[in-house]
Coordinates of C-alpha atoms in Angstrom, one line a residue:
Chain M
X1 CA 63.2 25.8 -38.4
X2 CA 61.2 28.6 -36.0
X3 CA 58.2 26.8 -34.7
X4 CA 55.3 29.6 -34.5
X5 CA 52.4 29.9 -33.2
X6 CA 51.1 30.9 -36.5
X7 CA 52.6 27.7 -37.9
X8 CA 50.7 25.7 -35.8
X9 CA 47.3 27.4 -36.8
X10 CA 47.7 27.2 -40.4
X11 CA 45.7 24.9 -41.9
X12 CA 46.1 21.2 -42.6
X13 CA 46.8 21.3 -45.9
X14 CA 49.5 23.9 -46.0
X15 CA 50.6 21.6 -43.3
X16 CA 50.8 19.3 -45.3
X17 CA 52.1 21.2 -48.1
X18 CA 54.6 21.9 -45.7
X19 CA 56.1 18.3 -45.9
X20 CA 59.5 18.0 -48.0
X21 CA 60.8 15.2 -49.7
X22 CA 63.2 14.1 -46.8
X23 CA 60.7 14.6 -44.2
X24 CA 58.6 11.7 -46.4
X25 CA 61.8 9.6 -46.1
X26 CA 61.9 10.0 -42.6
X27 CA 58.2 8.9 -42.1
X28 CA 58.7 6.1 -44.8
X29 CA 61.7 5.0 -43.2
X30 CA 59.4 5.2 -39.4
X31 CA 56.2 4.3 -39.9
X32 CA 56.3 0.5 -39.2
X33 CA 58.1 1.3 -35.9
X34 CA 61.1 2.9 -34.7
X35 CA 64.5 0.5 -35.0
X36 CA 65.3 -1.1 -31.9
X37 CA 69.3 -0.6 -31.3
X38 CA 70.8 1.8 -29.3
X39 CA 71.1 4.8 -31.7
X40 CA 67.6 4.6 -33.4
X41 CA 67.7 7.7 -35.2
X42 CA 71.4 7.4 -36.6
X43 CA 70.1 4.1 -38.1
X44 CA 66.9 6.5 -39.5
X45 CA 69.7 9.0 -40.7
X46 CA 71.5 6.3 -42.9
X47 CA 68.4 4.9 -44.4
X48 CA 67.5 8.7 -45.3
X49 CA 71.0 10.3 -46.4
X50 CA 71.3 13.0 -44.1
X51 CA 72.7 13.3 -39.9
X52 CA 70.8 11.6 -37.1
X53 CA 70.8 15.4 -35.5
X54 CA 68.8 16.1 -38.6
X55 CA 66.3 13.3 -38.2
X56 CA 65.9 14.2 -34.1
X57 CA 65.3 18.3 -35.6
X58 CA 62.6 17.3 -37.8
X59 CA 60.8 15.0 -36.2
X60 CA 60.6 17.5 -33.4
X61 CA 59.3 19.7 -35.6
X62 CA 57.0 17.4 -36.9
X63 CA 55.8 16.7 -33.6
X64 CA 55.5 20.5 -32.8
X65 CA 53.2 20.6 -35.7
X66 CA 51.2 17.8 -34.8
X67 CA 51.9 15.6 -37.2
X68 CA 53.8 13.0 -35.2
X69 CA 51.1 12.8 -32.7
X70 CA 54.0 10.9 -30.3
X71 CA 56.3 8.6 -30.3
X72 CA 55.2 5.7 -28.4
X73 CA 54.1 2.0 -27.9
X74 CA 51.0 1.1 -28.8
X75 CA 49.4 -2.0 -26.5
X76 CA 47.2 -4.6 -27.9
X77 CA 44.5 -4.3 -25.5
X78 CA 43.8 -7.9 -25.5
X79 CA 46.6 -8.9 -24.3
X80 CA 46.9 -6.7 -21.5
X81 CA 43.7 -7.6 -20.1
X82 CA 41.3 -5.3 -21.5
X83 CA 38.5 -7.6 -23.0
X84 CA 36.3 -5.5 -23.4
X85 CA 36.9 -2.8 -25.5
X86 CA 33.3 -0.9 -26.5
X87 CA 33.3 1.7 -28.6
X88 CA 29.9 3.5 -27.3
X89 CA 27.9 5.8 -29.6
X90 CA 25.2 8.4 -28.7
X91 CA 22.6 10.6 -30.3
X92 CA 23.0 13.9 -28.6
X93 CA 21.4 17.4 -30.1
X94 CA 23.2 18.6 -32.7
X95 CA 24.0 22.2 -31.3
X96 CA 25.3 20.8 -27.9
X97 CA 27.9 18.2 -29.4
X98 CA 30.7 20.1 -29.3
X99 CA 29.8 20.4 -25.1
X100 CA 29.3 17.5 -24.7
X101 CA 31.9 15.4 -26.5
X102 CA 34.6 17.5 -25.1
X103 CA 33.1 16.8 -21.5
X104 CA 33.1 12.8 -22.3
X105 CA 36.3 13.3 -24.3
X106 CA 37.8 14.5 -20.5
X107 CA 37.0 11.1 -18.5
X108 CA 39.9 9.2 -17.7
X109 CA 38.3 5.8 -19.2
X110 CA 37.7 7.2 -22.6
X111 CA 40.4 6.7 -24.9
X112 CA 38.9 8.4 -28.1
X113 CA 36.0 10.7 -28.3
X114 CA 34.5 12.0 -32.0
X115 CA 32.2 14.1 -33.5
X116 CA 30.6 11.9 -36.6
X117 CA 28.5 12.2 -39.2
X118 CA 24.8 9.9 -38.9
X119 CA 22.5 7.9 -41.3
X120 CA 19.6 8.4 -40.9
X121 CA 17.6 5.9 -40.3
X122 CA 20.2 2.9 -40.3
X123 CA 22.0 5.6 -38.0
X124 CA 21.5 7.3 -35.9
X125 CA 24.4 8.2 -33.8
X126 CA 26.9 11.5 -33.8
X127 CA 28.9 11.1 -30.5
X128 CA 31.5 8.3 -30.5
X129 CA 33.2 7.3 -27.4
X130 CA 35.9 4.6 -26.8
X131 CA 35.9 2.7 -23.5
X132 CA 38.2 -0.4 -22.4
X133 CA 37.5 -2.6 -19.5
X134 CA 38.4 -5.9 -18.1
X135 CA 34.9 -7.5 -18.7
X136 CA 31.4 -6.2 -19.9
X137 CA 30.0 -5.7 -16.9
X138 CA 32.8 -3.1 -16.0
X139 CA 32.4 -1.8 -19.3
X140 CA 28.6 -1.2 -18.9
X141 CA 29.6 1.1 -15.9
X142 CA 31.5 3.4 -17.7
X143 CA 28.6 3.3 -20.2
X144 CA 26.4 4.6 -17.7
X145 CA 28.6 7.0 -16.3
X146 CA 28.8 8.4 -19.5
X147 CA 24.7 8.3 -19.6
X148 CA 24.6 10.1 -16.6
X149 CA 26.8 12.8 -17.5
X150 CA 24.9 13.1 -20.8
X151 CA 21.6 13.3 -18.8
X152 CA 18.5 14.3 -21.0
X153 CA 21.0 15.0 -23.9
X154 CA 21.2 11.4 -23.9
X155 CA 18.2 10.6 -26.8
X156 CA 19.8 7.2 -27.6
X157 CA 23.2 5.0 -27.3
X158 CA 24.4 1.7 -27.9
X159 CA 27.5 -0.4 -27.4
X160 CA 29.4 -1.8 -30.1
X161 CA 31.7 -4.6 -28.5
X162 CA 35.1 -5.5 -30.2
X163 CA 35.0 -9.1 -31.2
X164 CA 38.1 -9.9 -33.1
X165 CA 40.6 -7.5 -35.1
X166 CA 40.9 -8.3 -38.5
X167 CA 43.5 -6.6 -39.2
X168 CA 45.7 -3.7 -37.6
X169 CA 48.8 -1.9 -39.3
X170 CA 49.9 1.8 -39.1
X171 CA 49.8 4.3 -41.4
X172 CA 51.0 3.1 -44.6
X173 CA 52.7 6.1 -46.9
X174 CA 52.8 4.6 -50.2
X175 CA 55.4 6.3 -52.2
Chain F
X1 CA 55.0 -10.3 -18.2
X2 CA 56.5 -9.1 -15.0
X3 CA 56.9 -6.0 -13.1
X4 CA 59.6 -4.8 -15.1
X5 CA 57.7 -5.2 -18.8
X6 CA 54.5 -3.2 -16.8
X7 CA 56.8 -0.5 -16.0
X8 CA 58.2 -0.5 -19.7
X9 CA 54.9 -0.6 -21.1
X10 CA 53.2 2.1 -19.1
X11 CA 56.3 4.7 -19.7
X12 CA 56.6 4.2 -23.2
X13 CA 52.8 4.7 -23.9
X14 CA 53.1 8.0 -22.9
X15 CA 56.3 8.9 -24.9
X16 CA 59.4 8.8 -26.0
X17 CA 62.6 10.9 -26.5
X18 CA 63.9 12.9 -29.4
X19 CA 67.3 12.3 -28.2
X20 CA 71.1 10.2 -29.5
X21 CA 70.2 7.6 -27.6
X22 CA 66.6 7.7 -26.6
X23 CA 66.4 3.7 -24.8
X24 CA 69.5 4.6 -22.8
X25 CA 67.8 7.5 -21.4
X26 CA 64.2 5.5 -20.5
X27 CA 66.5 2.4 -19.2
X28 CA 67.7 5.0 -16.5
X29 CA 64.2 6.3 -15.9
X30 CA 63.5 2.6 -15.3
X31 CA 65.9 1.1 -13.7
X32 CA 67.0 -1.2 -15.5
X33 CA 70.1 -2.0 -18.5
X34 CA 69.4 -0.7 -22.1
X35 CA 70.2 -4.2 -23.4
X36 CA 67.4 -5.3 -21.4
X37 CA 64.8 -2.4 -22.4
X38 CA 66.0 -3.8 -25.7
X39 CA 65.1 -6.8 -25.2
X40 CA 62.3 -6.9 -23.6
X41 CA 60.7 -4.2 -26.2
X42 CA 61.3 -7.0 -28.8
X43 CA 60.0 -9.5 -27.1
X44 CA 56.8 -7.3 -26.3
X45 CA 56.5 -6.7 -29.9
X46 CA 57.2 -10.2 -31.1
X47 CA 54.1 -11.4 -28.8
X48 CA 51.9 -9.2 -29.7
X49 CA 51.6 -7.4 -26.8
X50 CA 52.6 -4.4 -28.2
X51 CA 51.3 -3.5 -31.8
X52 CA 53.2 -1.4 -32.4
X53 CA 56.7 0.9 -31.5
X54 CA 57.3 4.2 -32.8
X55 CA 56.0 8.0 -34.1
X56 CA 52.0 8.0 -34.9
X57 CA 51.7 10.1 -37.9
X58 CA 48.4 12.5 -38.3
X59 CA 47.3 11.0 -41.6
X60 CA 45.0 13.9 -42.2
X61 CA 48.3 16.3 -41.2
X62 CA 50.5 14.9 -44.1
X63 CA 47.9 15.8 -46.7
X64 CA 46.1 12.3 -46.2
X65 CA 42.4 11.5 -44.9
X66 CA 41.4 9.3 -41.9
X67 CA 37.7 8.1 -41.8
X68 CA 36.1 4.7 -39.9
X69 CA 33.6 3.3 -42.4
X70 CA 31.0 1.0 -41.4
X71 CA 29.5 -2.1 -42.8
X72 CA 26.8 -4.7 -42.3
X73 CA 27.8 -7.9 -43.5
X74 CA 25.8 -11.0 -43.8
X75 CA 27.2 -13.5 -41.3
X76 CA 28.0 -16.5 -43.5
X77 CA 30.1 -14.1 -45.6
X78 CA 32.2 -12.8 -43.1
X79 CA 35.1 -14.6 -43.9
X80 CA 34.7 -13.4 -47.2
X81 CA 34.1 -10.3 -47.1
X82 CA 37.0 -9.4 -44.7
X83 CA 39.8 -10.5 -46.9
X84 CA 38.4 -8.5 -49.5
X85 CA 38.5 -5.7 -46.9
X86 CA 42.1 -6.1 -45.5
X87 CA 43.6 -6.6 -49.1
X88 CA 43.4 -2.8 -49.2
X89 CA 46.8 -1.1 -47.9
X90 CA 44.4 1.5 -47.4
X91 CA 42.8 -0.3 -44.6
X92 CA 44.9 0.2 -41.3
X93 CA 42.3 -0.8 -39.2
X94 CA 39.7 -3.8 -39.0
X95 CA 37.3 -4.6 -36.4
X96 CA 34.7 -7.3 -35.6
X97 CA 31.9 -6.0 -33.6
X98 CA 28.8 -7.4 -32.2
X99 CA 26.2 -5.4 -33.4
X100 CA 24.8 -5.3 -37.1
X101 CA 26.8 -3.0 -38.4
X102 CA 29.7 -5.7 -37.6
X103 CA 32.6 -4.5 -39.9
X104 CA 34.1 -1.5 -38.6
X105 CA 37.8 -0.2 -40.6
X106 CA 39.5 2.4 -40.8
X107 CA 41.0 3.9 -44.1
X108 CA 44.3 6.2 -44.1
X109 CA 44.8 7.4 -47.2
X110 CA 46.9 10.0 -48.8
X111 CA 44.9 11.8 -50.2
X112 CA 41.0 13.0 -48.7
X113 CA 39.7 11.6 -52.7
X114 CA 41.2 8.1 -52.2
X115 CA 38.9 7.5 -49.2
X116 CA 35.6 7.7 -51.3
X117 CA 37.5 5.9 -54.4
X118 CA 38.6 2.9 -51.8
X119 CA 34.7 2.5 -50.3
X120 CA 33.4 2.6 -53.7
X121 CA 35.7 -0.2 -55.1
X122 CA 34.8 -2.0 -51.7
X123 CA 31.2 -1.4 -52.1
X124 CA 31.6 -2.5 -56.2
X125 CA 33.5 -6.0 -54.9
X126 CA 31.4 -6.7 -52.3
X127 CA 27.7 -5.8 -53.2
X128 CA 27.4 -4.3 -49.4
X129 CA 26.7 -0.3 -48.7
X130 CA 29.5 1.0 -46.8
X131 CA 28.9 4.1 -44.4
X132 CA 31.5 6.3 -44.5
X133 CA 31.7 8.0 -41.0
X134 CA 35.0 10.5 -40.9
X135 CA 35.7 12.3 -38.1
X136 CA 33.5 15.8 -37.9
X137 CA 35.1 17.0 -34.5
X138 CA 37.8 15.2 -32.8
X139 CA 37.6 15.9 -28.6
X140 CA 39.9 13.8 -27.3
X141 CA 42.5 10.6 -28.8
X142 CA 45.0 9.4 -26.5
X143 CA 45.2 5.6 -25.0
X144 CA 46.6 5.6 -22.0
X145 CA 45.7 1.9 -20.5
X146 CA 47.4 1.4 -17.3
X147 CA 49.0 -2.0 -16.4

């Protein structure tokens, strides 16, 4: 299958649309983990009735079109050392979000960077930011390097501090 | 975790390959036997301190809906209130956080409808308002924690 430019523009839910039946057997058959034997994707292959050089074509197709973001380990922070894992949020003007988050999104430390929406008054943040240190106090520096490079755009933040996770699975495709 | 489990780690965060056979390939990047990427992978995964090993889908790419949803619960009912939470298949994600708005998940659903449906059953079983905070602009995802 030609992977376009075009193809990679249209929207998410002809991407979606997009999806056949084996390529949902192929993310069913994935989406807890990949196996670990030497010939992963011939094990894939057998589980979904067609070759492994069918599986490997898809999901690079899939991954062309974004929706295998990559194929990759994910660390538990924790255990790697990173204690402190602070998921900052800011209240910056409206009409200079975009800016902005894209310059925060580009520091090295931040691991995920979002425009979302706020609740006023219980809320009032739009600018989320995720930071991960080895204690708080190296944590509260990336904070206020982030402050800084905000600067007067900065009308508010606060840093929300991972205590425990409750729970943490992939994505789940039901049927 | 030794030198060797660092170097596996920080490769295989930042990808892996579409190819016959992918941990043979990596093993040579690394150095090392494919029976002991192997092993070592499983042992990773087996204590935790990988979550995970494989392709990240884009929920909101096959059709589906991402959003973090936030929640202020009352600290007594914690407990509580979190299995009700994490019976959800819905819910990939749940965080504790020190703040008052101290229950932080994330919902992948497959369809953008099921994530209201899902806070509104939450909200029903557990008498607490849920704020429902999707994703307007995304400007950067990518973990890359070196080790």
């Amino acid at each position: 299958m030609m992977n376009t430019v075009a193809t990679a523009h249209k929207s998410e839910l002809e991407q979606g649309a997009l999806l056949d039946e084996i390529d949902r057997k192929i993310i069913r058959a994935t989406q807890s983990g990949l196996p670990l034997v030497s010939r992963p994707y011939d094990d894939v292959a057998s589980r979904v009735g067609i070759s492994a050089g069918e599986v490997i074509a898809r999901m690079h197709t899939m991954q062309q079109r974004g929706i295998i973001r990559r194929i990759a380990a994910v660390p538990n922070h924790y255990s790697l050392g990173y204690k402190s894992n602070g998921m900052t949020v800011w209240d910056v003007p409206d009409d200079r979000v975009n800016e902005l988050g894209r310059q925060v999104g580009v520091l090295g430390f931040v691991s995920h960077c979002y425009h979302r929406p706020r609740y006023l008054p219980d809320w009032p943040y739009n600018l989320f930011a995720m930071v991960h240190a080895h204690n708080r106090d190296e944590a509260m520096l990336l904070v206020s390097r982030i402050a800084d490079l905000l600067g007067d755009a900065d009308r508010g933040h606060d840093v929300l501090f991972s205590q425990r996770i409750l729970k943490k699975t992939g994505l789940r495709l039901s049927t | 975790m030794d030198e060797i489990d660092r170097k596996i780690i920080n490769t295989l965060q930042t990808g892996f390959p579409l190819s016959e056979e992918p941990y043979a390939e990596v093993a040579d990047q690394l150095g090392v036997s494919e029976k002991d990427l192997l092993n070592r992978l499983s042992g990773l995964l087996e204590n935790k301190v990988l979550t995970r090993f494989g392709p990240m889908y884009d929920a909101q790419k096959l059709g589906g809906a991402f959003s973090l949803v936030a929640v202020r619960v009352p600290e007594g009912d914690f407990h509580r209130i979190a299995e009700i939470v994490n019976s959800y298949p819905e819910v990939a994600h749940n965080y504790q956080r020190d703040h008052d708005f101290n229950m932080w998940y994330v919902l992948a659903t497959e369809t953008p409808e099921k994530i209201n449906e899902v806070n509104y059953d939450i909200e029903q079983r557990t008498g607490l308002k849920v704020f429902n905070m999707p994703k307007l602009d995304e400007y950067y995802i990518g973990l890359q924690l070196p080790v």
